[in-house]
Short mmCIF file of C-alpha atoms and ligand atoms in Angstrom, two decimals:
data_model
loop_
_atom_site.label_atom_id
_atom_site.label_comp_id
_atom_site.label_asym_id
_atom_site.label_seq_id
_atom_site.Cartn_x
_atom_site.Cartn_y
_atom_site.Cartn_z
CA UNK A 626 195.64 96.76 222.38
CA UNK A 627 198.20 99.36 223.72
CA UNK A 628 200.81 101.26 221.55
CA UNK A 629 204.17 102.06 222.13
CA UNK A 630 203.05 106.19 221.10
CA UNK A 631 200.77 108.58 222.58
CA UNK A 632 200.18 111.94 220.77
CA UNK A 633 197.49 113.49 222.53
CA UNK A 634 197.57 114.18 226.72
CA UNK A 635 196.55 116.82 228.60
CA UNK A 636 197.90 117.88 231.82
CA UNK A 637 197.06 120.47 235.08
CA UNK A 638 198.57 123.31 232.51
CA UNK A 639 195.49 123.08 230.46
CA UNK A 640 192.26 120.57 231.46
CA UNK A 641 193.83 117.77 232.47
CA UNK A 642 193.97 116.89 236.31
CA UNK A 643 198.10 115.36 236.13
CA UNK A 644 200.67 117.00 236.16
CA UNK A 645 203.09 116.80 232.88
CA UNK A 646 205.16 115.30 235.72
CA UNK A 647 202.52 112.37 236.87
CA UNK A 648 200.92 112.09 233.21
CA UNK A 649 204.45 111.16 232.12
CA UNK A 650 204.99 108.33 234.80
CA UNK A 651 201.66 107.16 234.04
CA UNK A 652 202.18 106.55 230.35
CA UNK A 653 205.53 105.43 230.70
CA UNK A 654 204.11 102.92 233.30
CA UNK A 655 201.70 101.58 230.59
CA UNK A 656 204.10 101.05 228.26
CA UNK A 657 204.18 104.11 226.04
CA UNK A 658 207.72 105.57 224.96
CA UNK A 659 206.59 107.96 222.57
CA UNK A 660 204.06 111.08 223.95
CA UNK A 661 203.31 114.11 222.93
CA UNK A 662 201.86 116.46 225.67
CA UNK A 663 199.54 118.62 223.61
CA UNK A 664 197.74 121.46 226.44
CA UNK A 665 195.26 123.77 224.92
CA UNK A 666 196.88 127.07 223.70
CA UNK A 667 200.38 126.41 226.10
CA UNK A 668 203.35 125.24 226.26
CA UNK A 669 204.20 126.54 229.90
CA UNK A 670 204.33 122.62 231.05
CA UNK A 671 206.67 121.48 228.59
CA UNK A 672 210.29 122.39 230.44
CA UNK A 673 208.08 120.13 233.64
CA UNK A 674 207.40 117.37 230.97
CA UNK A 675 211.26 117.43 229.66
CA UNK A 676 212.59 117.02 233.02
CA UNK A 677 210.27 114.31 233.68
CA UNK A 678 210.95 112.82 230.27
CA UNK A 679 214.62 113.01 231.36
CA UNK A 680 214.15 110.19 234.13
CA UNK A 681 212.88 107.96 231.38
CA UNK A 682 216.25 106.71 229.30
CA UNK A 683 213.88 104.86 226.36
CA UNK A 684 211.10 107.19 227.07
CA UNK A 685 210.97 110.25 223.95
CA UNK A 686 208.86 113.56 224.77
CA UNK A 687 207.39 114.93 222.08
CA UNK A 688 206.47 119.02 222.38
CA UNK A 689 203.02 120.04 221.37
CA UNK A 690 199.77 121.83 221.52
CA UNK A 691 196.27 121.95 220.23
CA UNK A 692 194.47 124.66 219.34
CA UNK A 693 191.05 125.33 218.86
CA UNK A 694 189.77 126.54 215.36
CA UNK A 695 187.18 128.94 213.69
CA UNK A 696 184.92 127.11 211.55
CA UNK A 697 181.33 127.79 211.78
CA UNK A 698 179.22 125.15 213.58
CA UNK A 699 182.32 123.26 214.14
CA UNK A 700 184.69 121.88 217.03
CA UNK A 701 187.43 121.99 214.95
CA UNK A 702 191.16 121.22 217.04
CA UNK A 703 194.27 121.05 215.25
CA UNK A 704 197.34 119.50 216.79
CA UNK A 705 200.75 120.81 216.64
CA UNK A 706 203.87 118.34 217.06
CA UNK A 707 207.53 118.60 217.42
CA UNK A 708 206.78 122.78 217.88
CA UNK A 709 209.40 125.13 218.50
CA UNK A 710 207.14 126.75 220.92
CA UNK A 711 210.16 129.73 222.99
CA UNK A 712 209.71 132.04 220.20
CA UNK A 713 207.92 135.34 221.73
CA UNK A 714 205.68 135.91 218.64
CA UNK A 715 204.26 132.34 218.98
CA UNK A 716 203.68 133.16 222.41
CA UNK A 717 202.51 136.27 222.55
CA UNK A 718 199.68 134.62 219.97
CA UNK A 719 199.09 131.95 222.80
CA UNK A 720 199.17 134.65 225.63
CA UNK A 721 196.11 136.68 223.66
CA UNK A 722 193.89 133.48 222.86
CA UNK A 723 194.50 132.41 227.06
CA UNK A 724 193.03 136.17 227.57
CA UNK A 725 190.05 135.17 225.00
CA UNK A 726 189.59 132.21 227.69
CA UNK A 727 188.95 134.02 230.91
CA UNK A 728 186.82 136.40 228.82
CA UNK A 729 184.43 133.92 227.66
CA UNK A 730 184.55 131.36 230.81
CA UNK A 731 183.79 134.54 232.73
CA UNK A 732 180.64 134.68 230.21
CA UNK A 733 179.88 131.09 230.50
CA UNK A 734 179.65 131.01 234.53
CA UNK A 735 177.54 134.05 234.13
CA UNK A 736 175.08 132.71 231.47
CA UNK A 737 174.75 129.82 234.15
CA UNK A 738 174.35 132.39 237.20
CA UNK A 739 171.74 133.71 235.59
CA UNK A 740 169.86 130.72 235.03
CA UNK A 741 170.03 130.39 238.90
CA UNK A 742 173.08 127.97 238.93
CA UNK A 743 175.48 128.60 242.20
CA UNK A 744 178.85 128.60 240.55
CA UNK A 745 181.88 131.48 241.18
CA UNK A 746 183.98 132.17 238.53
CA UNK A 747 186.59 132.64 241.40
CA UNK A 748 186.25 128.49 242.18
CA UNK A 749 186.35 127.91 238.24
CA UNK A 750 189.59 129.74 238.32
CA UNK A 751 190.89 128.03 241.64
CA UNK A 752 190.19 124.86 239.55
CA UNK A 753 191.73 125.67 236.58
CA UNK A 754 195.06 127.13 238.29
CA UNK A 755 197.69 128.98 236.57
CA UNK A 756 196.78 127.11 233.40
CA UNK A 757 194.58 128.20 230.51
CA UNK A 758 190.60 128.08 231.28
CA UNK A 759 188.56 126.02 229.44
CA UNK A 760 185.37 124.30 229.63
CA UNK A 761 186.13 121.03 231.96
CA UNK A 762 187.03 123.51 234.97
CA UNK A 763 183.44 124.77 234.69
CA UNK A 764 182.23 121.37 234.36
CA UNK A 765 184.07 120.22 237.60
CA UNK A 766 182.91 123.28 239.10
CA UNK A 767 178.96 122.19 238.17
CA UNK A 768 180.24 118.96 239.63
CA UNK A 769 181.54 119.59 243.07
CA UNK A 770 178.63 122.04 243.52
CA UNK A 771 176.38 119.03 242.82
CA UNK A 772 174.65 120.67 239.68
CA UNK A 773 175.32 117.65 237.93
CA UNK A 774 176.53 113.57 238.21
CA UNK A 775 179.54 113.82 235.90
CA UNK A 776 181.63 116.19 233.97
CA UNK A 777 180.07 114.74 230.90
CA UNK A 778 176.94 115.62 231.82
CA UNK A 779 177.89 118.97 232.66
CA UNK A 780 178.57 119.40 228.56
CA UNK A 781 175.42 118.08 227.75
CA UNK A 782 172.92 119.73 229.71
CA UNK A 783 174.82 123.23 229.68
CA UNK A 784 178.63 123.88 227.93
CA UNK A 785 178.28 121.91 224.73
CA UNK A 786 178.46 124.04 221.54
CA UNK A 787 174.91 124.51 221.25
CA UNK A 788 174.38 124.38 225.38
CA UNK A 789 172.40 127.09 227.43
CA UNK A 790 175.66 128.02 228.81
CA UNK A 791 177.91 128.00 225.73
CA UNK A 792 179.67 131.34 224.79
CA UNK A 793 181.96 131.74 221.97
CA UNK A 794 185.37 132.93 222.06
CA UNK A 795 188.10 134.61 219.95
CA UNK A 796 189.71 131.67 217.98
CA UNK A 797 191.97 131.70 214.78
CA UNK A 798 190.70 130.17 211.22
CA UNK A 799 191.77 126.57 210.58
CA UNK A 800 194.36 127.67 207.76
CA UNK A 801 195.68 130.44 210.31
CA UNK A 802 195.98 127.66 212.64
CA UNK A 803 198.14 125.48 210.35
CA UNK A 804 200.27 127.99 209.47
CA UNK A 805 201.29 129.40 212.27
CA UNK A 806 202.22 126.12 213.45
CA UNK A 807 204.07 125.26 210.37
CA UNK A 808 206.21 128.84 211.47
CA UNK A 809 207.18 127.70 214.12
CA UNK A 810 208.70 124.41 213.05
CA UNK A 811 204.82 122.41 214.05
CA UNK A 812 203.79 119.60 212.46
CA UNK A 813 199.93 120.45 212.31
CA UNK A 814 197.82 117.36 212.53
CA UNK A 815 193.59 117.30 212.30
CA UNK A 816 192.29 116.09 215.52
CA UNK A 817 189.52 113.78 216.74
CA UNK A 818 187.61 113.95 213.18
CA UNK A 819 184.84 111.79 212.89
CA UNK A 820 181.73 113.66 213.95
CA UNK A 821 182.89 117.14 211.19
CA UNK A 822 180.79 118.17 208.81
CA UNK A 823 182.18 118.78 205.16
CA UNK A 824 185.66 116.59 206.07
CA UNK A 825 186.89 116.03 202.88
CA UNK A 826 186.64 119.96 201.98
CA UNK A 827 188.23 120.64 205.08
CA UNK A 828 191.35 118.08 204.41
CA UNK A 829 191.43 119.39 201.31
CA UNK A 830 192.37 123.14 202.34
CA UNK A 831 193.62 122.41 205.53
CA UNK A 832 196.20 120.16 203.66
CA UNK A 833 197.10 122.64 201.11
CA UNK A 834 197.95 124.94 204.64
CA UNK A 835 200.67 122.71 205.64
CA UNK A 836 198.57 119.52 207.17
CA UNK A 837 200.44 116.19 207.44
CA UNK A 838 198.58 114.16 209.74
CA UNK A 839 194.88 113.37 211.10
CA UNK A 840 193.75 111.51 214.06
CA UNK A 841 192.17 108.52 213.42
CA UNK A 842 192.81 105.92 216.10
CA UNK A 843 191.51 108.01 218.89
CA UNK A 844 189.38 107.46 222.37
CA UNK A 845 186.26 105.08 221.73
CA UNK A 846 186.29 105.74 217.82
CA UNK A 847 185.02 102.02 216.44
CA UNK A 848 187.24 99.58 214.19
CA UNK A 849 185.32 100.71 211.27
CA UNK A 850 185.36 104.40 212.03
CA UNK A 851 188.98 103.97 211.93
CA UNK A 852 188.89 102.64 208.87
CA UNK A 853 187.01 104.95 207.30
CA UNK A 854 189.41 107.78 208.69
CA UNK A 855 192.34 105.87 207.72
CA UNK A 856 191.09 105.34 204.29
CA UNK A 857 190.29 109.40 204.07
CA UNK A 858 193.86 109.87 205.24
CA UNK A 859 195.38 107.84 202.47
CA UNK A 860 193.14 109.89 200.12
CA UNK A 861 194.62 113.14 201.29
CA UNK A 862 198.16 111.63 202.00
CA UNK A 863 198.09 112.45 205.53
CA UNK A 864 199.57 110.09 208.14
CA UNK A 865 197.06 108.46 210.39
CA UNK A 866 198.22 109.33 213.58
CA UNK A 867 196.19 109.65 216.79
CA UNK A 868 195.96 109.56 220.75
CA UNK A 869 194.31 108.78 224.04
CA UNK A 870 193.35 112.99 224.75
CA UNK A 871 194.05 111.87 228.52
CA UNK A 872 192.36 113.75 230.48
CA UNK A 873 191.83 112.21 233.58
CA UNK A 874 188.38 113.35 234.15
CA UNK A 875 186.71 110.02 233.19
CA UNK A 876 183.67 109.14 231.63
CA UNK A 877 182.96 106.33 229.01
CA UNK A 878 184.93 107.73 226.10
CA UNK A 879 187.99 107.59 228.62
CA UNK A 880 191.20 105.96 227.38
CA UNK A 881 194.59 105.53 229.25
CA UNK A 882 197.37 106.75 227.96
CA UNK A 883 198.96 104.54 225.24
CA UNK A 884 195.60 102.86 225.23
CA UNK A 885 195.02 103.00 221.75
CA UNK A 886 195.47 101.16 219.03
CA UNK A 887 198.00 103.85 216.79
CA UNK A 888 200.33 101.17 215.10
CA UNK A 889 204.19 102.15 214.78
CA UNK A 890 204.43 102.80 211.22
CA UNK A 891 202.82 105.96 210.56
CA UNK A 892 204.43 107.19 214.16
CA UNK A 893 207.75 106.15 212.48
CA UNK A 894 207.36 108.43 209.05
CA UNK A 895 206.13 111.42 211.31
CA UNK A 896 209.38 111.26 213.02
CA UNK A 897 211.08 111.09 209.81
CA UNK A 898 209.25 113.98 208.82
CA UNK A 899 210.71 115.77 211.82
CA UNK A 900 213.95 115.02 210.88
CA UNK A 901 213.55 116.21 207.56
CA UNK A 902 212.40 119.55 209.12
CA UNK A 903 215.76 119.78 211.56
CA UNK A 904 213.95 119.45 214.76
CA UNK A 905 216.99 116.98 216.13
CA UNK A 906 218.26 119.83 217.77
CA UNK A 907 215.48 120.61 219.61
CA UNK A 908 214.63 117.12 220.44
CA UNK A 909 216.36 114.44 220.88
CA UNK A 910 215.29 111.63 218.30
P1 AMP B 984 187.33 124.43 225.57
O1 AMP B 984 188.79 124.39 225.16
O2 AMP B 984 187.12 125.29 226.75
O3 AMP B 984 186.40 124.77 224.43
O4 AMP B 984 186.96 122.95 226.03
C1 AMP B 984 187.21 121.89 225.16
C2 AMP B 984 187.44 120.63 225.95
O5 AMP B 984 186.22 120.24 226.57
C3 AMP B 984 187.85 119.46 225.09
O6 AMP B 984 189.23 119.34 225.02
C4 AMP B 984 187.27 118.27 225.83
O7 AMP B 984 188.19 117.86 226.81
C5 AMP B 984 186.09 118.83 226.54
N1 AMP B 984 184.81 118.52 225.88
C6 AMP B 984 184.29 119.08 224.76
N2 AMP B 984 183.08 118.57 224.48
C7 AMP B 984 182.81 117.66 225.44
C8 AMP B 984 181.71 116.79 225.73
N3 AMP B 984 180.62 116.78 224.93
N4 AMP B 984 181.79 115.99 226.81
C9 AMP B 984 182.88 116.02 227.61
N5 AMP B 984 183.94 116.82 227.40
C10 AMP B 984 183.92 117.63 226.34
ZN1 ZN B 985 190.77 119.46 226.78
FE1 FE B 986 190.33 118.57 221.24
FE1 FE B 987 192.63 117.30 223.43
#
């Protein structure tokens, strides 16, 4: 079933291979009216996606981001909706986690040289463009070098968290991660949950930071995974939001925008939410 809403996408500013430009005629051609693009660390494409947006009269852009999190053995990503994101402290803070980036893919493609691999950090950057660096580039780096059959692949044999080729990188707690999106007008939202370890501690601080949402219809995630999450949600009195986390760059957990089955409702209250928190004049609601 496809929803109207779509609060996860990725575009060429972060690891996705659209533009906030083609991502938005995409969605909009699949029905969605509601989308949040959320890059890694950046808002750079979001004046792109506005402008976009603008063709669209019943189409509503939603401004966000998702940032990775510090948590020990952990992918932890928190979303960020409806930010305020010009502010030059917020990006300054974005600016010096993009550094972290080229730092630690740097590391990464040299782990992998040194395991005899043949790929240049100068094509990983050529691939990833003037957005921030993460670990798909290297993956469609591996890819187009032949190293491996799919960018999936790529993350299991070499960049998962506990690859070969894995290297860490500078990231902000959890809490710091709520809170500085709560400063700057965010509504921070758990994403893609099901696989953490010690959830319902996490929700439990996390929430106390400022939380008001977690994913839970998201990607591939089963009917009763989703209930499960949605159930955990209610528990914590988060709304059950979630997304497609288009990327673009296929493989089986692949979903096309608006391709998910995130009912109106709880889309609804975090818009109300919004309001509460004056973001009408930043966005038009
Ligand atoms: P990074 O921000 O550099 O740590 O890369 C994180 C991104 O890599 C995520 O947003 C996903 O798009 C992708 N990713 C993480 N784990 C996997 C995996 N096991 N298979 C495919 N893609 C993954
Ligand atoms: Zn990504
Ligand atoms: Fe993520
Ligand atoms: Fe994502």
């Amino acid at each position: 079933m496809g929803s109207r809403a779509d609060l996860h996408t990725h575009s060429t500013y972060s690891d996705g291979v659209l533009t906030p430009k083609q991502l938005i005629d995409l969605a909009h051609r699949r029905g969605v009216r509601i989308m949040a693009l959320t890059d890694h660390d950046i808002t750079d494409g979001l004046p792109e996606a506005f402008a976009a947006a603008g063709a669209y009269p019943d189409f509503t852009l939603i401004p966000g981001i998702e940032m990775s999190t510090d948590v020990p053995g952990n992918e932890v990503h928190v979303l960020g909706h409806f930010i305020d994101w010009r502010g030059d402290a917020f990006q300054e803070e974005l600016a010096r986690l993009r550094e972290s980036r080229l730092d630690r893919g740097l590391g990464m493609v040299r782990k992998l040289q040194q395991m005899g691999i043949n790929v240049t950090w100068e094509r990983v950057k050529e691939i990833a463009g003037e957005g921030a660096v993460g670990r798909p580039h290297i993956a469609q780096a591996l890819l187009e070098a032949g190293h491996v059959a799919s960018v999936n692949e790529a993350f299991d044999r070499y960049l998962s968290r506990n690859g070969p080729a894995y290297v860490e990188r500078e990231k902000m707690t959890s809490t710091e991660v709520v809170e500085l999106l709560r400063s700057v007008g965010g509504l921070p939202t758990l994403a893609h949950p099901r696989d953490l370890d010690n959830l319902e501690a996490l929700l439990a601080s996390l929430k106390q930071a400022g939380l008001i949402g977690m994913e839970v219809y998201y990607q591939d995630y089963a009917p009763e995974e989703v209930e499960r999450l949605r159930q955990l949600a209610l528990k914590f009195d988060l709304l059950p939001l979630g997304g497609s986390d288009y990327h673009g760059l296929g493989g089986p957990q692949q979903r096309e925008p608006g391709d998910i089955p995130l009912p109106n409702e709880p889309v609804e209250r975090l818009f109300e939410l919004a309001r509460r928190h004056g973001v009408s004049e930043r966005v038009a609601l």
